[in-house]
Amino acid sequence: MTAVTVVFAAMGLVALVSAFLVVTSDQIIHAALWLVVTLGAVAGLYVLLAAELVAWVQVLIYMGSVVVLLLFALMLTRTPTGPGSATVTRNQPLATVVAGATTVALGAVMWAGFGGEVIDEDEVRVGTAARLGDAIFRTWVLPFEVLSVVLLAALVGAIVLTRRGER
Amino acid sequence: MSAVSVQAIVGAAPSPIEAPDVDYATISPLLIILGAAVLGVLVEAFVPRAYRFVTQIAVAVVGVVAAFVATVVVGAGLDTVDGEVTGRGGPTAMGSLSVDGPAVVTWAMLLFFGLLGVLLFAERRLDGGLSAFTSQASTPPGSADERHATRLRIEHSEVFPLAMFALGGMMFFASANDLLGMFVALEVLSLPLYLMCGLARRRRLLSQEAAMKYFLLGAFSSAFFLYGIAMVYGYAGSFGLAEISTAVSSQIGGQNLLLAGMALILVGLLFKVAAVPFHAWTPDVYQGAPTPVTAFMAAGTKAAAFVAMLRIFFVAFGGARWDWAPAVWAIAIITMLFGAIASIAQTDVKRMLAYSSIAHAGFLLVGMAGLTSGDGVTSVSAVLFYLVAYGAAAIGAFAVVTLVRDAGGETTHLGRWAGLGKESPVLAVAFTIFLLSFAGIPLTGGFISKWSVFAAAWDGGAWPLVVVGVVASALALFFYIRVVVLLFFAPPQGDGPTVAVPSPLTWSVVAITVAVTIVLGVLPGPLLDLVQQAGAFVR
Amino acid sequence: MTSMSSIVLAASEHADVVPVAADGVFSWMWLLVAIPAVSAAILLIGDGAGDHGPLDRFGHLLGTAAAIASFVVGVVGFVALLGQDVAERAVTQDLWTWMQVGGFDVTMSVYYDQLSALFVLLITGVGSLIHVYSIGYMAHDPRKRRFFGFLNLFIAAMLVLVLAGDYLVLFLGWEGVGLASYLLIGFWQEKRSAAVAAKKAFIVNRVGDLGLALGIMLMFAQFGTTNIHEVGLNVTNASQSVATALGLLLLLGACGKSAQVPLQSWLLDAMEGPTPVSALIHAATMVTAGVYLVVRSAAIYDLSEVARTAVVIVGCVTLLFGAWIGCAKDDIKKALAGSTMSQIGYMMLAAGLGPAGYAFAIFHLITHGFFKANMFLGAGSVMHGMNDDVDMRHYGALRKLMPLTFITFAMGYLAIIGFPGFSGFFSKDRIIESAFATNFWAGLAALLGAGVTAFYMTRVMILTFFGERRWREDVHPHESPKIMTVPLIVLAALSVVGGALTFSDWIEDWLTPVTGSEHHELGVPAWVITLIIVAVVAVGASLAYVLFARRDVPDTAPQQVSVFTRAGRADLYGDAVNEAVFMRPGQYLTRSLVYVDGTGIDGAVTGTAELVGDGARGLRRLQTGFVRTYAAEIFGGALVLVLALLAVNLA
């Protein structure tokens, strides 16, 4: 067991525990902050898999903006943030069962699919900026450009929904 | 971070990226539409308000027509590919798109629907010189601000670029040649639609609720789709449909991953086409959305999603046909029966049309059970024909819905439609023709399309589906005829329905769709030839 | 039915007809359909603005003129066909290609042969007379224009049906007549019973149409064509079971359209429509479309004994069933409707006998068209004079006040019971003879039916025209105007002389190229059978005379009656069966779904919403309007789908 494996396992554990806390925390702000921890741990996993760029994107986009956006939304909509604010419905036991079953099912499928796979961490180079750049701007150039259209449409949509006054 | 990878980045020679190889002429229809959308955004920013609405219409119409012309040119220039099956055209833009026969036909179809949609969006004579869209989405419904905005005649002309975005997404969806592209296309087509659903001028709360529901459930189902893609990637090691097909037929192991992936991808697509049990959003959204949007959405989304579904399941998963076919059979049966029976109980015209749309998704799924190649009716050609006939009739029917009004806007309660035959015989006859086409009565497009999907399915050995299909059509026919009788023979309630006098825009939509519905029923030859010649998907 | 197996059927006899391309007069046969269709379009769509436009004033004349014009074309065509060589009497004209996919194509064509020609004459001839009659009958109806539009629509659709060269085109006509029938039964929408009857006719007919649609699908799948002629050629190479399946599916279609057991229940209720409609659609033409279908598909039935046997059984059961109902009804139109059912049973029986009976089925169909239309119009004339009362117990002694109606009705009566010399005598006689020659039990059923027919028709006659007057206070019976009696006279004349068609076996020879022919020798000379039939008829008529002419007729129907009468009054519980087998489960299903979609429904929809509680209490409401419920549905659906796919793999 190398050091990398140990760190990987630790990071994974952190991600799991914090994810669990995201859904069990009874204060919505706490849930959002636990999410930061989860996303950070996952970013760490990416680094260990030699996917630096993906890791940084994860940190910047998810931890940096998505969670911040989430918090802003909570503040702007004046959602109650005190204790108990995250307990939503009485269906929690049912949800637990469903979520548990789903986790098991998906885990089983993943296990069945990738159970014996071994990745040699010295050989993997998929996550480097060069490889990603090459993929995005050659093979996937059209989807990538069209993706910008989604953003533009979303931008227009945001304006439509929020703009006030006369123009 | 391991030291090795740092060195790898630092030490790599700055090799220049080779420019991707994109044949711009072949994908020009797509580029024109997206270009028109971007141009529309610029118009929104720079053209003064007084001219903005008209300019937007012009940009959209010119864009759609230009793209249509480009599509025809592209279609005419497709090379014939002879393989196991006959096809035309092939992958382009680094393999992201497959501009083949079915894709080009679908593009033309979507652009046709898009044009009709734009004409409906542009209608401003029905509601005192204002469009069907709310003046200012940000004002609370019923507030003084809202009234103020209405008085100032502020309008959301952004709907035109949004519609163009959605149209571009649909076109991309129908021709994408890899799963990643499909996912992107799915988002491009969905996001603008979510938005437009919430912009109704009348009954805004219903409209906003519809938009919210559609957005949440759409995002939810997209997640299934994405997860499915991830699993299939895990199985095949590629997003490309061709590579997946190779992996599937060589049985490389990890069957479970493939099956789960297929199932989840199917969920995402079945949601979009409104098949049971992923249909629940349909009645609520169709009812709440502004009717022109519903018209555009009902025809366009269904067409794009069905073609994409056929492409994925025939091209990529064709080798695993007997793994997914039973599930599709079951869903087709449930969907047909549910749609037909549930529509019997409806009292709201828009909900009724929504359930009818669900039933039609079932009939289209029957078409999917047919053969993929051969001399007779293939699944692809049958479904393409069906989509044209259904889309035209659906847009026409919703266009009629926009015209039947009372003081509160459109009146969609069926009871209020009693006596429409007296009030406006022409409109009532038009609506009757659409209903008869939905029901599959001979001499309408609906009959030929039902015939072709059933014939395809029967050829493919799916005769139980055909039997259920015929039973479901019989059930549905009863309901449609009842509505026809209501229109013409029932005594009107109170003063009866009022029919607004629309501008030539809506009239032309109704006239065109009636003409298409009848021509496809009486002289379906040319279109049948076209979809036959389109051939199979080329990967 | 063992004796039938001995028949070796020569399908080749009529399969080798080679249709010739139309020229000369025959290239105008499409006018037959086009004229009434255009007229219907003008009457139904045109001139929607005013309630008293010119079309409202003269629309009925246009409609009648269209029917007559079509008849003239039919006569011209028929005369031309007589002048053709026997080998060239099947004329086909392709109008345009309706559908072409790969090797499969459907052509919109007119297929005019000996069989179609007879039908064309019947439809347009009787149709024209009924149009004329309706001018008088509907004179005061504010929606006259629409009525004539529907009638024209019906004529056009019926002609499409009989002139079709392709089963798909036939299906188009089949749906068209169904639609016209639905619209006309429910023509008096304000009468709730009429609306309900229209709905019922529609639903029951859907069941039949299902059979036809599936039959056509099967042809397409097996032979790659739906052209009637080519199917006939191909079916000879197909397996026995395919022919049987096709035969049974087409029979289901025929049962629906022709009101044969088990799909008979709609016809009695259909009498809610205006009487000319009952005469034209529900007696003379549309209801015989099933017989036409069987005869037209002779090539299929020739190859399947099972299918033919099924047709015979359906025919026998229905002819007795209808006669039984006819005995018990006090409503004159319903008594006649029971009789229609029964007479069509005869035709079905004949058609089921194969080439030995096809020609007689058509022969009886034509004579029945004459005398039944005559009697329905006569009944209409009586109702016209009796303030639309239909209860025969309120009639009596009308022969003096309505002499023309009486005499013409009497001609029809003598024809239907098979009085020697009248048309029905010849046509029914032939059927009973052939039935005996093929199968003793079928013959016996037919013979028994003849006796019962004589019984109930005599009853109708006596209750209506003889005995004492039992009218209501405010009723002043009077003869109908000329415009109504002239068609009656013409039809009565045809009822008398219609039997001439069989002189020197003309109709048999005429139809042989289409249906083939065959003769089975009876064990006894034919005149013995004829004598027996006449004797049985005489017994039936006398029995009715004794029961009804000699005694007083109570004003209301007596309640202390035999179980047979009670059953007959209840249409032999056909509705009860339908309700238990089809309607209740259907209602539960619909109700459950109504419940499922809670947001879209209000109590007024069907009145069933409040009934939901008991039936579906345990059912969860699925269409709640809550996103979380919808999401749960999607999730559940996805889970099932994933598990199902995985299960398929693991299994």
Short mmCIF file of C-alpha atoms in Angstrom, two decimals, chain C residues 143-352:
data_model
loop_
_atom_site.label_atom_id
_atom_site.label_comp_id
_atom_site.label_asym_id
_atom_site.label_seq_id
_atom_site.Cartn_x
_atom_site.Cartn_y
_atom_site.Cartn_z
CA ARG C 143 -81.70 21.73 -39.75
CA LYS C 144 -82.87 20.19 -42.97
CA ARG C 145 -79.82 21.33 -44.88
CA ARG C 146 -77.51 19.50 -42.53
CA PHE C 147 -79.65 16.39 -42.72
CA PHE C 148 -79.38 16.25 -46.48
CA GLY C 149 -75.66 16.97 -46.22
CA PHE C 150 -75.25 13.93 -43.98
CA LEU C 151 -77.34 11.79 -46.30
CA ASN C 152 -75.16 12.78 -49.23
CA LEU C 153 -72.08 12.09 -47.17
CA PHE C 154 -73.43 8.68 -46.42
CA ILE C 155 -74.16 7.92 -50.08
CA ALA C 156 -70.66 9.00 -51.06
CA ALA C 157 -69.01 6.92 -48.33
CA MET C 158 -71.12 3.88 -49.09
CA LEU C 159 -70.19 4.14 -52.76
CA VAL C 160 -66.52 4.38 -51.83
CA LEU C 161 -67.03 1.19 -49.88
CA VAL C 162 -68.53 -0.80 -52.72
CA LEU C 163 -66.36 0.65 -55.48
CA ALA C 164 -63.08 0.09 -53.64
CA GLY C 165 -60.50 -2.07 -55.30
CA ASP C 166 -58.34 -2.13 -52.22
CA TYR C 167 -59.18 -3.14 -48.71
CA LEU C 168 -57.67 0.06 -47.36
CA VAL C 169 -59.91 2.16 -49.58
CA LEU C 170 -62.81 -0.03 -48.54
CA PHE C 171 -61.86 0.73 -44.97
CA LEU C 172 -62.05 4.42 -45.78
CA GLY C 173 -65.64 3.97 -46.93
CA TRP C 174 -66.32 1.70 -43.98
CA GLU C 175 -65.26 4.43 -41.55
CA GLY C 176 -67.16 7.00 -43.59
CA VAL C 177 -70.49 5.20 -43.39
CA GLY C 178 -69.89 4.61 -39.70
CA LEU C 179 -69.37 8.31 -39.20
CA ALA C 180 -72.44 9.23 -41.24
CA SER C 181 -74.48 6.68 -39.35
CA TYR C 182 -73.29 8.08 -36.03
CA LEU C 183 -74.13 11.61 -37.04
CA LEU C 184 -77.55 10.66 -38.36
CA ILE C 185 -78.59 8.48 -35.43
CA GLY C 186 -77.76 11.35 -33.15
CA PHE C 187 -79.27 13.89 -35.51
CA TRP C 188 -81.82 14.90 -32.92
CA GLN C 189 -79.14 15.62 -30.37
CA GLU C 190 -81.55 17.23 -27.99
CA LYS C 191 -83.15 13.85 -27.44
CA ARG C 192 -80.91 12.27 -24.87
CA SER C 193 -81.85 8.78 -26.02
CA ALA C 194 -80.72 9.67 -29.53
CA ALA C 195 -77.34 10.87 -28.33
CA VAL C 196 -76.88 7.75 -26.24
CA ALA C 197 -77.91 5.52 -29.12
CA ALA C 198 -75.46 7.24 -31.45
CA LYS C 199 -72.69 6.70 -28.94
CA LYS C 200 -73.56 3.07 -28.53
CA ALA C 201 -73.66 2.45 -32.27
CA PHE C 202 -70.29 4.09 -32.54
CA ILE C 203 -68.66 2.07 -29.80
CA VAL C 204 -70.05 -1.28 -30.88
CA ASN C 205 -68.99 -0.54 -34.42
CA ARG C 206 -65.48 0.20 -33.22
CA VAL C 207 -65.22 -3.36 -32.01
CA GLY C 208 -66.13 -4.55 -35.46
CA ASP C 209 -63.81 -2.09 -37.15
CA LEU C 210 -61.03 -3.43 -35.02
CA GLY C 211 -61.54 -6.79 -36.68
CA LEU C 212 -61.45 -5.29 -40.13
CA ALA C 213 -58.39 -3.17 -39.36
CA LEU C 214 -56.50 -6.14 -37.98
CA GLY C 215 -57.58 -8.23 -40.93
CA ILE C 216 -56.15 -5.67 -43.32
CA MET C 217 -52.97 -5.51 -41.27
CA LEU C 218 -52.68 -9.27 -41.51
CA MET C 219 -53.14 -9.19 -45.28
CA PHE C 220 -50.46 -6.60 -45.56
CA ALA C 221 -48.11 -8.60 -43.38
CA GLN C 222 -48.76 -11.87 -45.21
CA PHE C 223 -49.09 -10.81 -48.81
CA GLY C 224 -47.52 -7.35 -48.93
CA THR C 225 -50.62 -6.03 -50.60
CA THR C 226 -54.12 -5.02 -49.66
CA ASN C 227 -55.52 -4.94 -53.16
CA ILE C 228 -58.68 -7.05 -53.03
CA HIS C 229 -57.95 -8.80 -56.29
CA GLU C 230 -54.34 -9.55 -55.44
CA VAL C 231 -55.21 -10.72 -51.95
CA GLY C 232 -57.61 -13.12 -53.61
CA LEU C 233 -54.81 -14.43 -55.79
CA ASN C 234 -52.28 -14.62 -53.00
CA VAL C 235 -54.48 -16.24 -50.44
CA THR C 236 -54.60 -19.43 -52.47
CA ASN C 237 -50.91 -19.90 -51.79
CA ALA C 238 -51.18 -19.06 -48.12
CA SER C 239 -51.69 -21.51 -45.34
CA GLN C 240 -55.09 -22.61 -44.16
CA SER C 241 -54.65 -20.89 -40.84
CA VAL C 242 -53.99 -17.54 -42.45
CA ALA C 243 -57.18 -17.81 -44.47
CA THR C 244 -59.07 -18.79 -41.34
CA ALA C 245 -57.67 -15.90 -39.34
CA LEU C 246 -58.48 -13.48 -42.13
CA GLY C 247 -61.95 -14.88 -42.49
CA LEU C 248 -62.68 -14.59 -38.79
CA LEU C 249 -61.31 -11.06 -38.54
CA LEU C 250 -63.34 -9.91 -41.50
CA LEU C 251 -66.35 -11.64 -40.00
CA LEU C 252 -65.87 -9.63 -36.83
CA GLY C 253 -65.91 -6.49 -38.95
CA ALA C 254 -69.01 -7.68 -40.75
CA CYS C 255 -70.75 -8.46 -37.47
CA GLY C 256 -70.22 -4.93 -36.23
CA LYS C 257 -71.46 -3.21 -39.34
CA SER C 258 -74.31 -5.61 -40.02
CA ALA C 259 -75.54 -5.90 -36.44
CA GLN C 260 -74.95 -9.62 -36.21
CA VAL C 261 -74.68 -11.49 -32.92
CA PRO C 262 -72.63 -10.78 -30.81
CA LEU C 263 -72.39 -7.15 -31.97
CA GLN C 264 -76.09 -6.73 -32.61
CA SER C 265 -77.11 -4.51 -29.74
CA TRP C 266 -76.70 -1.13 -31.42
CA LEU C 267 -79.19 -1.57 -34.22
CA LEU C 268 -82.34 -1.44 -32.09
CA ASP C 269 -81.23 1.74 -30.40
CA ALA C 270 -80.24 3.22 -33.73
CA MET C 271 -83.93 3.59 -34.47
CA GLU C 272 -83.73 6.84 -32.52
CA GLY C 273 -82.60 8.45 -35.74
CA PRO C 274 -85.05 10.00 -38.20
CA THR C 275 -87.04 7.31 -40.01
CA PRO C 276 -85.59 7.92 -43.51
CA VAL C 277 -82.22 7.22 -41.94
CA SER C 278 -83.47 3.96 -40.51
CA ALA C 279 -84.77 3.05 -43.95
CA LEU C 280 -81.67 3.94 -45.90
CA ILE C 281 -78.81 3.19 -43.56
CA HIS C 282 -80.14 0.78 -40.99
CA ALA C 283 -82.21 -1.35 -43.31
CA ALA C 284 -81.38 -1.11 -46.98
CA THR C 285 -77.71 -0.31 -47.37
CA MET C 286 -75.15 0.24 -44.64
CA VAL C 287 -76.09 -2.70 -42.48
CA THR C 288 -75.66 -4.95 -45.47
CA ALA C 289 -72.05 -3.85 -45.89
CA GLY C 290 -71.00 -6.83 -43.79
CA VAL C 291 -72.60 -9.19 -46.28
CA TYR C 292 -70.89 -7.31 -49.07
CA LEU C 293 -67.56 -7.70 -47.30
CA VAL C 294 -67.98 -11.45 -46.96
CA VAL C 295 -69.06 -11.88 -50.57
CA ARG C 296 -66.32 -9.60 -51.82
CA SER C 297 -63.79 -11.63 -49.88
CA ALA C 298 -65.14 -14.85 -51.35
CA ALA C 299 -61.62 -15.94 -52.28
CA ILE C 300 -60.65 -15.96 -48.61
CA TYR C 301 -63.74 -17.75 -47.37
CA ASP C 302 -63.50 -20.36 -50.08
CA LEU C 303 -60.28 -21.52 -48.52
CA SER C 304 -61.33 -21.73 -44.94
CA GLU C 305 -64.05 -24.01 -43.87
CA VAL C 306 -63.79 -22.86 -40.29
CA ALA C 307 -64.44 -19.28 -41.28
CA ARG C 308 -67.40 -20.25 -43.44
CA THR C 309 -68.84 -22.32 -40.65
CA ALA C 310 -68.49 -19.34 -38.34
CA VAL C 311 -70.36 -17.18 -40.83
CA VAL C 312 -73.14 -19.75 -41.04
CA ILE C 313 -73.42 -19.96 -37.28
CA VAL C 314 -73.52 -16.20 -36.91
CA GLY C 315 -76.16 -16.02 -39.61
CA CYS C 316 -78.37 -18.71 -38.10
CA VAL C 317 -78.14 -17.38 -34.59
CA THR C 318 -78.88 -13.84 -35.70
CA LEU C 319 -81.79 -14.73 -37.91
CA LEU C 320 -83.54 -16.42 -35.00
CA PHE C 321 -82.39 -13.81 -32.51
CA GLY C 322 -83.73 -10.94 -34.59
CA ALA C 323 -87.00 -12.71 -35.28
CA TRP C 324 -87.50 -13.35 -31.58
CA ILE C 325 -86.95 -9.70 -30.78
CA GLY C 326 -89.27 -8.69 -33.60
CA CYS C 327 -92.07 -10.67 -31.94
CA ALA C 328 -91.82 -8.87 -28.64
CA LYS C 329 -91.52 -5.22 -29.60
CA ASP C 330 -94.41 -2.79 -29.52
CA ASP C 331 -92.39 0.00 -31.08
CA ILE C 332 -93.02 -0.34 -34.80
CA LYS C 333 -89.53 0.73 -35.77
CA LYS C 334 -87.92 -1.63 -33.30
CA ALA C 335 -90.02 -4.50 -34.55
CA LEU C 336 -88.83 -3.68 -38.04
CA ALA C 337 -85.25 -3.38 -36.78
CA GLY C 338 -85.44 -6.86 -35.25
CA SER C 339 -86.67 -8.05 -38.58
CA THR C 340 -83.77 -6.33 -40.38
CA MET C 341 -81.33 -8.10 -38.10
CA SER C 342 -83.04 -11.37 -38.86
CA GLN C 343 -83.08 -10.85 -42.62
CA ILE C 344 -79.41 -9.94 -42.65
CA GLY C 345 -78.91 -13.15 -40.73
CA TYR C 346 -80.38 -14.92 -43.76
CA MET C 347 -77.91 -13.15 -46.03
CA MET C 348 -75.02 -14.06 -43.77
CA LEU C 349 -76.17 -17.64 -43.69
CA ALA C 350 -76.28 -17.68 -47.47
CA ALA C 351 -72.86 -16.04 -47.74
CA GLY C 352 -71.48 -18.64 -45.36
#
